PDB file of C-alpha atoms and ligand atoms in Angstrom:
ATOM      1  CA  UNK A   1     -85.375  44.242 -14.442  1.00  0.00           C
ATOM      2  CA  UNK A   2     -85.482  46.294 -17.043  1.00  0.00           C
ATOM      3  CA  UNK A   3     -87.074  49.365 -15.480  1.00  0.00           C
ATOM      4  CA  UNK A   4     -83.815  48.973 -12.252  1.00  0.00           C
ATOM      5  CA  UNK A   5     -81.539  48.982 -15.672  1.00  0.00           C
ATOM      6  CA  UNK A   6     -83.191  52.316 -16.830  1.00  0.00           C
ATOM      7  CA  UNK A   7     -83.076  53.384 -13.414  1.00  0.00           C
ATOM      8  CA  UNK A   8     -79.425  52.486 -13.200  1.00  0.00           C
ATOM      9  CA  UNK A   9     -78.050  53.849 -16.119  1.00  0.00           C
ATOM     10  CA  UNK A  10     -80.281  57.195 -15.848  1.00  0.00           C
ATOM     11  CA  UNK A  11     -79.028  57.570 -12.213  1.00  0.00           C
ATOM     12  CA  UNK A  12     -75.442  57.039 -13.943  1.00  0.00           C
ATOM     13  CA  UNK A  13     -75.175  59.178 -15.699  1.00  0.00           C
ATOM     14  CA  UNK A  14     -76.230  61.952 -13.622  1.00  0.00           C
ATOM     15  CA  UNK A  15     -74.508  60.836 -10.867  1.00  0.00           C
ATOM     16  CA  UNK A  16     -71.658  59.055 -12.078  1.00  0.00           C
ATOM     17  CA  UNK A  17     -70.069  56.803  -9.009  1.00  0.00           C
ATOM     18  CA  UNK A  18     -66.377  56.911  -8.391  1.00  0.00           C
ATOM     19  CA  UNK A  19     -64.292  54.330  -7.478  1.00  0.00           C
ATOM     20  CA  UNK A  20     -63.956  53.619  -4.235  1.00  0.00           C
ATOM     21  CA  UNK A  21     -60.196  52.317  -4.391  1.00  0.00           C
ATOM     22  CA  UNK A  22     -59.075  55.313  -6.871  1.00  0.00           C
ATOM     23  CA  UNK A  23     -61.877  58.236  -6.817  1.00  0.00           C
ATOM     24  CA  UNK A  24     -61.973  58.257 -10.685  1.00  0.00           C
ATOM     25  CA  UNK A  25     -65.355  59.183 -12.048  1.00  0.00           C
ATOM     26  CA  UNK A  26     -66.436  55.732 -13.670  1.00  0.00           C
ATOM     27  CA  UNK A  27     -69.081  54.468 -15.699  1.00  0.00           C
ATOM     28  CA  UNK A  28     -70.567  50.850 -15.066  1.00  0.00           C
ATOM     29  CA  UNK A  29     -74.108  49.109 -15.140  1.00  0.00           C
ATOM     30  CA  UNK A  30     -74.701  48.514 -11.249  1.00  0.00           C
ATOM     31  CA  UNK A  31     -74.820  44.298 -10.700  1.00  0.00           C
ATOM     32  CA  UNK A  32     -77.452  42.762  -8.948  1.00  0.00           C
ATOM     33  CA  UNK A  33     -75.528  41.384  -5.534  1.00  0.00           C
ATOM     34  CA  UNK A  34     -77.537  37.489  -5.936  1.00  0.00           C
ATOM     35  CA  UNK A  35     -77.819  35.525  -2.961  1.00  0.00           C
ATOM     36  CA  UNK A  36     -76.523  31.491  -3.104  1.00  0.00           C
ATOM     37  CA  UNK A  37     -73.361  30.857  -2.085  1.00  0.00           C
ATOM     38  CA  UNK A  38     -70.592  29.706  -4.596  1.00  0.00           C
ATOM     39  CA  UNK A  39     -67.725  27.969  -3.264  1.00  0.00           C
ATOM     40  CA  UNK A  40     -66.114  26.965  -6.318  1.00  0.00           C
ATOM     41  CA  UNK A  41     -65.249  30.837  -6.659  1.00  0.00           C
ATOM     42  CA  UNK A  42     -61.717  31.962  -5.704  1.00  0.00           C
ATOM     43  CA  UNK A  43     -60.826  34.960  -3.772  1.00  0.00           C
ATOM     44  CA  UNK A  44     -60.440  36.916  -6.984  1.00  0.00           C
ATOM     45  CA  UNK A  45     -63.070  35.527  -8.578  1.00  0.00           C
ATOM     46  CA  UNK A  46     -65.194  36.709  -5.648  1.00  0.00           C
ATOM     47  CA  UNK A  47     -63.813  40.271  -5.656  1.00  0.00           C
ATOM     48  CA  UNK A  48     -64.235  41.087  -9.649  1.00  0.00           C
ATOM     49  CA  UNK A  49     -67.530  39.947  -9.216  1.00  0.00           C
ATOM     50  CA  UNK A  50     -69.057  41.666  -6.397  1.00  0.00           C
ATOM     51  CA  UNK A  51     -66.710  44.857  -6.202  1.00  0.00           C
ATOM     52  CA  UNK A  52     -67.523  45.504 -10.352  1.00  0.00           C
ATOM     53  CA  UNK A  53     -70.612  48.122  -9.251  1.00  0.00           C
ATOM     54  CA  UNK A  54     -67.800  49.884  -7.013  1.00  0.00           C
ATOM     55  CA  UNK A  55     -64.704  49.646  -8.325  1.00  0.00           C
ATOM     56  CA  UNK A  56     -63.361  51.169 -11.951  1.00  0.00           C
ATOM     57  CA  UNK A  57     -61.984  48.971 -14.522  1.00  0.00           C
ATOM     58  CA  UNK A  58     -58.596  49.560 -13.899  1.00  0.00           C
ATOM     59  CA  UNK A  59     -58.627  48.233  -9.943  1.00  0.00           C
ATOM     60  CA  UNK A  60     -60.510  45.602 -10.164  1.00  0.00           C
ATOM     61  CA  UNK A  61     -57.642  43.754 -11.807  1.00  0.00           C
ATOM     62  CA  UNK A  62     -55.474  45.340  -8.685  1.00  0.00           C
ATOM     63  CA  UNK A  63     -56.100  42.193  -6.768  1.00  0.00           C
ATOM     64  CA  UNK A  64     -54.013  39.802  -4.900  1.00  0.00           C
ATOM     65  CA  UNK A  65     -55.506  36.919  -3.907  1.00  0.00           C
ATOM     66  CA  UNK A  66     -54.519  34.452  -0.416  1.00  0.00           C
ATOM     67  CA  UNK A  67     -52.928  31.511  -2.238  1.00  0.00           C
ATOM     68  CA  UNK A  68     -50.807  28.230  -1.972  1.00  0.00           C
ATOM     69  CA  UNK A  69     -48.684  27.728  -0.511  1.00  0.00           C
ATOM     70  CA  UNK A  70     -49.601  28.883   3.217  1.00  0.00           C
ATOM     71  CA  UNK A  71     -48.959  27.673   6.356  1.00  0.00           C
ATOM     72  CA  UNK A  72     -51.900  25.936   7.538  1.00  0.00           C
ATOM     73  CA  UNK A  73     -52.666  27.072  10.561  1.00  0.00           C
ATOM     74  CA  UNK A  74     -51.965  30.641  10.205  1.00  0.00           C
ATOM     75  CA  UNK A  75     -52.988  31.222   6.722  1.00  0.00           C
ATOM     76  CA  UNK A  76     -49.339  33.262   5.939  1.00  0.00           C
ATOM     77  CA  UNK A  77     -48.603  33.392   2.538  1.00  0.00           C
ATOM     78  CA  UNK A  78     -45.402  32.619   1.912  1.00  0.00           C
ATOM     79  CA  UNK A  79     -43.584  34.795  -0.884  1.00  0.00           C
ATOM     80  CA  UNK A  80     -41.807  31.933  -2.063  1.00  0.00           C
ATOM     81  CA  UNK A  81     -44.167  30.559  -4.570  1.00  0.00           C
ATOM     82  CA  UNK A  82     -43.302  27.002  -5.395  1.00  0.00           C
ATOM     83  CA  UNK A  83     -43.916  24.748  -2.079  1.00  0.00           C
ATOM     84  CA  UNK A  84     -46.258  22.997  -0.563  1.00  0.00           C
ATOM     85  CA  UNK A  85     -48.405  24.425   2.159  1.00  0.00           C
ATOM     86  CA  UNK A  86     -46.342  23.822   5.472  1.00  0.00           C
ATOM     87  CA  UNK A  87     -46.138  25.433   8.903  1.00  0.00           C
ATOM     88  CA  UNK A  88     -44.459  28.537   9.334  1.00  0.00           C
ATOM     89  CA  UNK A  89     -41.700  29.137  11.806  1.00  0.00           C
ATOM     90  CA  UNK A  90     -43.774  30.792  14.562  1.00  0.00           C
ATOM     91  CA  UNK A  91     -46.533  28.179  14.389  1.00  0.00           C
ATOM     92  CA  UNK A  92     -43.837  25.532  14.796  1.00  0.00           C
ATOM     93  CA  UNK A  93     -42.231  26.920  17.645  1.00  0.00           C
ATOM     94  CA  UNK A  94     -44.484  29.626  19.201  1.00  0.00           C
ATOM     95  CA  UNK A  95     -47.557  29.207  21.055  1.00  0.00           C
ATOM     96  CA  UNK A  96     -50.527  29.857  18.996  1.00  0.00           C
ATOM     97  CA  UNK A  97     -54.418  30.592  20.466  1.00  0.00           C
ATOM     98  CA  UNK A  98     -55.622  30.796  16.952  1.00  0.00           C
ATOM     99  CA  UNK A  99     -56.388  26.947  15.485  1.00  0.00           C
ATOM    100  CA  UNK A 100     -56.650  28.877  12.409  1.00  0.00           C
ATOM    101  CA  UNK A 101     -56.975  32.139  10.133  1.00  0.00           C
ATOM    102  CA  UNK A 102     -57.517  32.635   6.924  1.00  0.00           C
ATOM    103  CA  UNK A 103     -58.299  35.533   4.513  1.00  0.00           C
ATOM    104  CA  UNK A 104     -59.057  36.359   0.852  1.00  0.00           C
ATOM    105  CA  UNK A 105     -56.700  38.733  -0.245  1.00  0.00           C
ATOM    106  CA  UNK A 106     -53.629  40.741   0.113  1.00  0.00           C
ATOM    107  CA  UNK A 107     -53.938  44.054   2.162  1.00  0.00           C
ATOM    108  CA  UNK A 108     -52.811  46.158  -0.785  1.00  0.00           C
ATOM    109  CA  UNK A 109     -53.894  47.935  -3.748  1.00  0.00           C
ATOM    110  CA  UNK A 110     -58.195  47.982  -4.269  1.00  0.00           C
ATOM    111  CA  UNK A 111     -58.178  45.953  -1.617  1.00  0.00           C
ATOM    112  CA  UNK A 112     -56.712  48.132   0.754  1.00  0.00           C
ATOM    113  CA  UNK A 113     -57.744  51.396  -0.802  1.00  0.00           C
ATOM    114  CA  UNK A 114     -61.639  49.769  -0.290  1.00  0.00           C
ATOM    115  CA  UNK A 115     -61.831  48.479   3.166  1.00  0.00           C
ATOM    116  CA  UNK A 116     -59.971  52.228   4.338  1.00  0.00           C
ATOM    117  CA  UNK A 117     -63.195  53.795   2.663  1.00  0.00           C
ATOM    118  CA  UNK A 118     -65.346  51.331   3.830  1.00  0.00           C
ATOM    119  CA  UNK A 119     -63.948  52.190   7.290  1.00  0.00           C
ATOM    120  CA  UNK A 120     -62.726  55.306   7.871  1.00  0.00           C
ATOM    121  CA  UNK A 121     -64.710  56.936   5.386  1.00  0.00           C
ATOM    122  CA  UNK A 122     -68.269  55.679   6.313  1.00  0.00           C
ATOM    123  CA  UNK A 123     -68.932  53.626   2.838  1.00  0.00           C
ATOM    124  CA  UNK A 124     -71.055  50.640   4.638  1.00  0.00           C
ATOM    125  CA  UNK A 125     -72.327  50.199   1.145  1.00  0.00           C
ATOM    126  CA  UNK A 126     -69.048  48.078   0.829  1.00  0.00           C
ATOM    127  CA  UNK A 127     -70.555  45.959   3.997  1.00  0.00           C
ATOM    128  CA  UNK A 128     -72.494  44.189   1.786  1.00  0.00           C
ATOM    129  CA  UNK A 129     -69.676  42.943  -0.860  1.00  0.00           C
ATOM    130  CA  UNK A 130     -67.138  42.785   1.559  1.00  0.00           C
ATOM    131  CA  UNK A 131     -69.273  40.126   3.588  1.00  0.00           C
ATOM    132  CA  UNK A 132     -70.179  37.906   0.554  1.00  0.00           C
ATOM    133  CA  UNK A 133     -66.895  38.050  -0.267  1.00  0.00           C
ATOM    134  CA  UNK A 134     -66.102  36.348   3.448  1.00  0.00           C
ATOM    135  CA  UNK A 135     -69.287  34.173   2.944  1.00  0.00           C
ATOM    136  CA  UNK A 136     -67.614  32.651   0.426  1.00  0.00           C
ATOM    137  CA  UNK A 137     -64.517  32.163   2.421  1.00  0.00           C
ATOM    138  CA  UNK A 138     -66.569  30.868   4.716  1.00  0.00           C
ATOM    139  CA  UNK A 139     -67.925  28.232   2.554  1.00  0.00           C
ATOM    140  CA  UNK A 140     -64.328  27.169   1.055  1.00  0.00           C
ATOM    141  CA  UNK A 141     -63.309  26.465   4.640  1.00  0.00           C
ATOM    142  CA  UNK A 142     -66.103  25.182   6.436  1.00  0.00           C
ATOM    143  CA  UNK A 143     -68.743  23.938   3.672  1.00  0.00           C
ATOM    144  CA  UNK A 144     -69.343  21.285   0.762  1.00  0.00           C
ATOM    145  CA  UNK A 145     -66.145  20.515  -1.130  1.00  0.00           C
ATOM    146  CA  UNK A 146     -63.680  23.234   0.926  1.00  0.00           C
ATOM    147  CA  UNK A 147     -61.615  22.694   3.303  1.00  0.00           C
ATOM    148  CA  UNK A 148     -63.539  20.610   5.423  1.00  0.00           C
ATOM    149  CA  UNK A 149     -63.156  21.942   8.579  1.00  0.00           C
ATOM    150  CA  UNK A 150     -65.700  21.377  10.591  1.00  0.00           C
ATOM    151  CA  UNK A 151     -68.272  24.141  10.932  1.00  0.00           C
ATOM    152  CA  UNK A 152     -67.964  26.514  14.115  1.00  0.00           C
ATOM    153  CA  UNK A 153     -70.384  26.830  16.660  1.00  0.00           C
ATOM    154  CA  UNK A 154     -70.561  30.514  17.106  1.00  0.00           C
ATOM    155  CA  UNK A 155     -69.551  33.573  15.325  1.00  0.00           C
ATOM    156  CA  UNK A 156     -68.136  36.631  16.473  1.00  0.00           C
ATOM    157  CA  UNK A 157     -67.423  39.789  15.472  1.00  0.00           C
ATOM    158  CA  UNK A 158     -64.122  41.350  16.787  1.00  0.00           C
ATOM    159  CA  UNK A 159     -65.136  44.188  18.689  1.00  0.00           C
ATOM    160  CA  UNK A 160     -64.361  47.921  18.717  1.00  0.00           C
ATOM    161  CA  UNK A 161     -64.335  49.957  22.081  1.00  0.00           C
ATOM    162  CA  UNK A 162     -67.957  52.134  22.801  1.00  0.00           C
ATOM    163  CA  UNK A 163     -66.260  54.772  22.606  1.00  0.00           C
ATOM    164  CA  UNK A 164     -64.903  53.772  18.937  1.00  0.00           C
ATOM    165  CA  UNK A 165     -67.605  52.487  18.022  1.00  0.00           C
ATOM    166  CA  UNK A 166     -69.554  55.737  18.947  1.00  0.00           C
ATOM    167  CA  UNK A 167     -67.005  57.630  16.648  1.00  0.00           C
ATOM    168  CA  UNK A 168     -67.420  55.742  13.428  1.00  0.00           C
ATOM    169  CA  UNK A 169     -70.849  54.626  14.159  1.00  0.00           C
ATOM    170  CA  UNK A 170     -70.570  50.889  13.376  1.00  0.00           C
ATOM    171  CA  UNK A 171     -68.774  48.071  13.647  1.00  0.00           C
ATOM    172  CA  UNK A 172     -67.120  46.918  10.370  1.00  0.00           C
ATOM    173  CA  UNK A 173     -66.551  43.565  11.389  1.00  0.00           C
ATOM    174  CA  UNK A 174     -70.023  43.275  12.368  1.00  0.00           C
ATOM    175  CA  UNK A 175     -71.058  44.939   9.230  1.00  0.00           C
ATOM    176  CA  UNK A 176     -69.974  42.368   7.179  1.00  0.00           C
ATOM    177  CA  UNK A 177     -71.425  39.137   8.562  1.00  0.00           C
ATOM    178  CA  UNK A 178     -75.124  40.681   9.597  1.00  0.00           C
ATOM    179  CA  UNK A 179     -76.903  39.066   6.809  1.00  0.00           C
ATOM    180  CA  UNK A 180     -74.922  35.590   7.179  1.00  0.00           C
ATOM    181  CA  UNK A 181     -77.728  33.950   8.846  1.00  0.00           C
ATOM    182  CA  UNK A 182     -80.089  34.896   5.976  1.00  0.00           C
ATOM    183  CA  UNK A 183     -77.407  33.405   3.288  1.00  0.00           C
ATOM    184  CA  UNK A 184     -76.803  30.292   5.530  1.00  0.00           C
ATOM    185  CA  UNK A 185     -80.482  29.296   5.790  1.00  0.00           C
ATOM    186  CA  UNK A 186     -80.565  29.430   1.697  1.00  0.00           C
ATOM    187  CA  UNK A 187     -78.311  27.470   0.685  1.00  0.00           C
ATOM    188  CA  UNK A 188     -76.383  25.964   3.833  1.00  0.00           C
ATOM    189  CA  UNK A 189     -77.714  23.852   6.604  1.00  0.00           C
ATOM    190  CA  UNK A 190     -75.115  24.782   8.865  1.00  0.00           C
ATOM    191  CA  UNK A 191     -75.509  25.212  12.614  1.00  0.00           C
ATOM    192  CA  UNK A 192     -73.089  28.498  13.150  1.00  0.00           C
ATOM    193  CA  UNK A 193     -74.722  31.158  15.209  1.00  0.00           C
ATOM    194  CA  UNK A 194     -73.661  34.781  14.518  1.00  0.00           C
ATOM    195  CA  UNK A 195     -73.195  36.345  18.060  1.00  0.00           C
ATOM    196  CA  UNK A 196     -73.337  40.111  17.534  1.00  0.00           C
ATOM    197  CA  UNK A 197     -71.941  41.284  21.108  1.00  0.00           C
ATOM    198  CA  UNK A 198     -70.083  37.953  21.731  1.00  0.00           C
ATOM    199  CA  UNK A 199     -66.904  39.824  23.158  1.00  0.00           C
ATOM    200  CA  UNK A 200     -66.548  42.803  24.413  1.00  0.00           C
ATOM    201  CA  UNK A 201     -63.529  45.607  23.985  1.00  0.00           C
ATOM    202  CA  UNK A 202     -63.230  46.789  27.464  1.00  0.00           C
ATOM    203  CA  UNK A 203     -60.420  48.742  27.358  1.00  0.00           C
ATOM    204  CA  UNK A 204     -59.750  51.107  24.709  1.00  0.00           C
ATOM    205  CA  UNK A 205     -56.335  50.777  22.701  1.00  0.00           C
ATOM    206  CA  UNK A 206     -54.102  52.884  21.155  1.00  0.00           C
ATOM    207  CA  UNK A 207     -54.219  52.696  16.959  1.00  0.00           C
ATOM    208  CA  UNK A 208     -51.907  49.639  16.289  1.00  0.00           C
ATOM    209  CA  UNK A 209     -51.060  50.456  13.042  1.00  0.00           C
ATOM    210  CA  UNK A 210     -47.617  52.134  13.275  1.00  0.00           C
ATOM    211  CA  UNK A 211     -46.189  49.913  16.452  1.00  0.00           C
ATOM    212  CA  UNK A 212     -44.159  47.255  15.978  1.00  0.00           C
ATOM    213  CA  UNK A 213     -45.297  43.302  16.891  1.00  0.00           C
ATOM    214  CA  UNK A 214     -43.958  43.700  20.118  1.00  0.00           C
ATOM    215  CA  UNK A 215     -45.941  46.720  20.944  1.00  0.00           C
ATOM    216  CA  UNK A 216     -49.024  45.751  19.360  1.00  0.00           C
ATOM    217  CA  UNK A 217     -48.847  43.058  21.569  1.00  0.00           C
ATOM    218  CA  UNK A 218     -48.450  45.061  24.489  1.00  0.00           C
ATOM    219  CA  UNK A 219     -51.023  47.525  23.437  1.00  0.00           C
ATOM    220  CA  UNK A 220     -53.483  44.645  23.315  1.00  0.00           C
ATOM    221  CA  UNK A 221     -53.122  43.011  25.929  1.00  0.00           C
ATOM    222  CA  UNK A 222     -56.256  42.603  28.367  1.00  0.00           C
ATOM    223  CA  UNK A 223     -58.231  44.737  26.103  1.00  0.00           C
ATOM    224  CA  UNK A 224     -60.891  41.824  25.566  1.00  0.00           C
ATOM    225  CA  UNK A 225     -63.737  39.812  27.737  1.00  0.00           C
ATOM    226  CA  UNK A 226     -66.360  37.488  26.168  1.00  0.00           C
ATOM    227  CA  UNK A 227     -69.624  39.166  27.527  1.00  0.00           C
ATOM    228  CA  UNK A 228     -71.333  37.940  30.437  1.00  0.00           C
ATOM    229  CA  UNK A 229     -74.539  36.317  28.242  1.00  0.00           C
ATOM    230  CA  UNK A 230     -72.074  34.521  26.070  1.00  0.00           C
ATOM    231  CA  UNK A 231     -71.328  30.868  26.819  1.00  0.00           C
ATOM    232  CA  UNK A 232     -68.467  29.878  24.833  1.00  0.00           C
ATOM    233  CA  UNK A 233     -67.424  26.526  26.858  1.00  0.00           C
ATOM    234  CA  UNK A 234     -66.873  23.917  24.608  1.00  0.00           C
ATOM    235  CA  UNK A 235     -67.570  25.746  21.760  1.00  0.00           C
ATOM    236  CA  UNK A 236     -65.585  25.933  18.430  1.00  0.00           C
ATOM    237  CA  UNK A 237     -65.710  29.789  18.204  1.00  0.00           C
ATOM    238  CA  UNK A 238     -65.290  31.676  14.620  1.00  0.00           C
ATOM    239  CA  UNK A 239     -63.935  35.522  14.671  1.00  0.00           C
ATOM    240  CA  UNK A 240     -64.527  38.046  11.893  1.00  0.00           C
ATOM    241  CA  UNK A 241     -62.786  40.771  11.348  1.00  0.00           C
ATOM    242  CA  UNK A 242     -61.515  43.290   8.576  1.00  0.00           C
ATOM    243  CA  UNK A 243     -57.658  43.085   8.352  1.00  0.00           C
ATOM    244  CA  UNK A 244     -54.893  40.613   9.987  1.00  0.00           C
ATOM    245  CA  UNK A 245     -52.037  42.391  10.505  1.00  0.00           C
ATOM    246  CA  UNK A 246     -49.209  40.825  12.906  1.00  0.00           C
ATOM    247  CA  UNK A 247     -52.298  38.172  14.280  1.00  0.00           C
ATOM    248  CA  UNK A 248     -51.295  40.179  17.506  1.00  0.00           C
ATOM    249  CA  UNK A 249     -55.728  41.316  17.827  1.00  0.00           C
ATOM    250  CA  UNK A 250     -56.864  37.789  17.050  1.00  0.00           C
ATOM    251  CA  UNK A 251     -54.476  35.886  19.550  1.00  0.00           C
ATOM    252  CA  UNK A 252     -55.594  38.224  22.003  1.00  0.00           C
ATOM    253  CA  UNK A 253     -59.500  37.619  21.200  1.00  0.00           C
ATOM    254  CA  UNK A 254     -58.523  33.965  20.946  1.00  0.00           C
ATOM    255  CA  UNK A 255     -56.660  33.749  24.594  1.00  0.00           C
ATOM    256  CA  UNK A 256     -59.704  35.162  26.181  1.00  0.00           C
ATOM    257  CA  UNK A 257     -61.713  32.984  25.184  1.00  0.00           C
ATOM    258  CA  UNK A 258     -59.968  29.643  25.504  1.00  0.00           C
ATOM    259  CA  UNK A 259     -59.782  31.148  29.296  1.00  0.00           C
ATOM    260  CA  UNK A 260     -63.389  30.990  28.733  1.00  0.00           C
ATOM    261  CA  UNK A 261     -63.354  27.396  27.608  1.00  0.00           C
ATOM    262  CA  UNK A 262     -63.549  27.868  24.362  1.00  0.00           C
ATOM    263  CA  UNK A 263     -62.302  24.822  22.774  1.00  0.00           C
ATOM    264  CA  UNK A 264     -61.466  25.971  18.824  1.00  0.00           C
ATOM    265  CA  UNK A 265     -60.657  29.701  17.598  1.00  0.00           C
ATOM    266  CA  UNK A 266     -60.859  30.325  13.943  1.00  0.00           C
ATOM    267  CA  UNK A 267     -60.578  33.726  12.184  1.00  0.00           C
ATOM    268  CA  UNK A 268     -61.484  35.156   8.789  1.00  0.00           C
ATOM    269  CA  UNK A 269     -60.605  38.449   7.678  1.00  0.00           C
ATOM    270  CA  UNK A 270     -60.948  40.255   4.584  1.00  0.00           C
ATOM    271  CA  UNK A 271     -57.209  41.015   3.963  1.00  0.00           C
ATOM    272  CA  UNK A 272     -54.221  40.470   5.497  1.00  0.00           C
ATOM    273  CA  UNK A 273     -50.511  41.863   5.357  1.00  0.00           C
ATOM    274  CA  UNK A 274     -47.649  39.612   3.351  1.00  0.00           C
TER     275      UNK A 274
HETATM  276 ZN1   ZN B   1     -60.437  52.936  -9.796  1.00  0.00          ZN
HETATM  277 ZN1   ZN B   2     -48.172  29.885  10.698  1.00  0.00          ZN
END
């Protein structure tokens, strides 16, 4: 411990790290990421904690957490602040694939600045906080004392096109929730199965970002197939992925496979958009 503090701070200082949401040179003893689950965190809780070795002083605080009141099937925040959680308009009237979404923070600020360099910039040494940050999530929805929703069956990755996926040379989603199995079996006796290649992108789709909820829509549309391997009848299916923006990717996902037979589709993403 001591020596991997030496180590640390000697390595600091010669190579000071910058901050992946601002690119400041910082300075900052790395933190051990510990394994155990803790549900009693909160979203921010979660992020000061595991983005301190990678983010300055002055984002961490740059944080918006996913808080009540939300619609509960949808996981909007709503901006006005003093209600209780109740469905949104489109859940109420519009047909929904998704049973339910949630996420941990606001797509803004660190938050935003870190999953971009996490993506588009090749930093998969943000995989690792970025998925214990949605391991927690997990837990406050599915485990001990959370939500209480009853554990899914499989877990999914949203997927990117080969073709994308040759480009940027992972999948982010996946990224994230490769070393759930190894948390789950520590502290959680839960029977979810992560399901690397679950669905497939078969099509590849224009960028959405930049086209409206209409055209995202559009753009999506038949883009998906669970894989051939992957028996999701019956089956109370979870999706991971990065960022909800419009929902417009995850209804898609989730339409597919209730075709399939799934019977529940869940998703957790990092952020979302207000
Ligand atoms: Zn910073
Ligand atoms: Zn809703």
């Amino acid at each position: 411990m001591i020596l991997k503090r030496l180590y640390t701070s000697i390595k600091n200082a010669v190579f000071p790290p910058r901050c992946m949401a601002c690119r400041r040179l910082f300075t900052r003893m790395e933190h051990a990421i510990g394994h155990g689950c803790n549900t009693e965190d909160t979203g921010a809780d979660s992020f000061r904690k595991l983005m301190a070795p990678f983010v300055c002083d002055d984002c961490l605080p740059q944080f918006t957490a996913i808080e009540s009141p939300v619609c509960p099937k949808c996981g909007m925040m709503f901006r006005e602040r003093v209600s209780d959680d109740h469905l949104c308009g489109e859940c109420l009237t519009g047909v929904r694939h998704v049973d339910y979404a949630r996420a941990i923070g606001v797509y803004d600020r660190s938050l935003m600045h870190a999953i971009r360099a996490f993506k588009y910039k090749g930093r998969t040494q943000l995989a690792r906080p970025l998925g214990r940050m949605l391991f927690e999530l997990y837990g406050r929805c599915y485990g001990r004392g959370g939500d209480l929703r009853t554990p899914p069956d499989l877990i999914m990755p949203v997927p990117l096109h080969r073709r994308r996926f040759r480009e940027r040379g992972f999948n982010q989603a996946y990224l994230m929730i490769k070393e759930w199995p190894g948390l789950m079996t520590t502290g959680h006796a839960w029977d979810s199965h992560v399901v690397r290649d679950g669905m497939i992108r078969k099509r590849r789709t224009k960028p959405q970002a930049g086209l409206d909820k209409k055209r995202r829509k559009e753009n999506i549309r038949g883009a998906f197939a669970v894989s051939a391997d992957t028996d999701v009848k019956g089956k109370h299916v979870l999706l991971v992925d990065d960022v909800y923006t419009t929902g417009a990717t995850a209804e898609e996902c989730a339409r597919v496979l209730r075709a399939s037979g799934a019977s529940v589709v869940d998703i957790l993403t990092v952020a979302r958009t207000l």
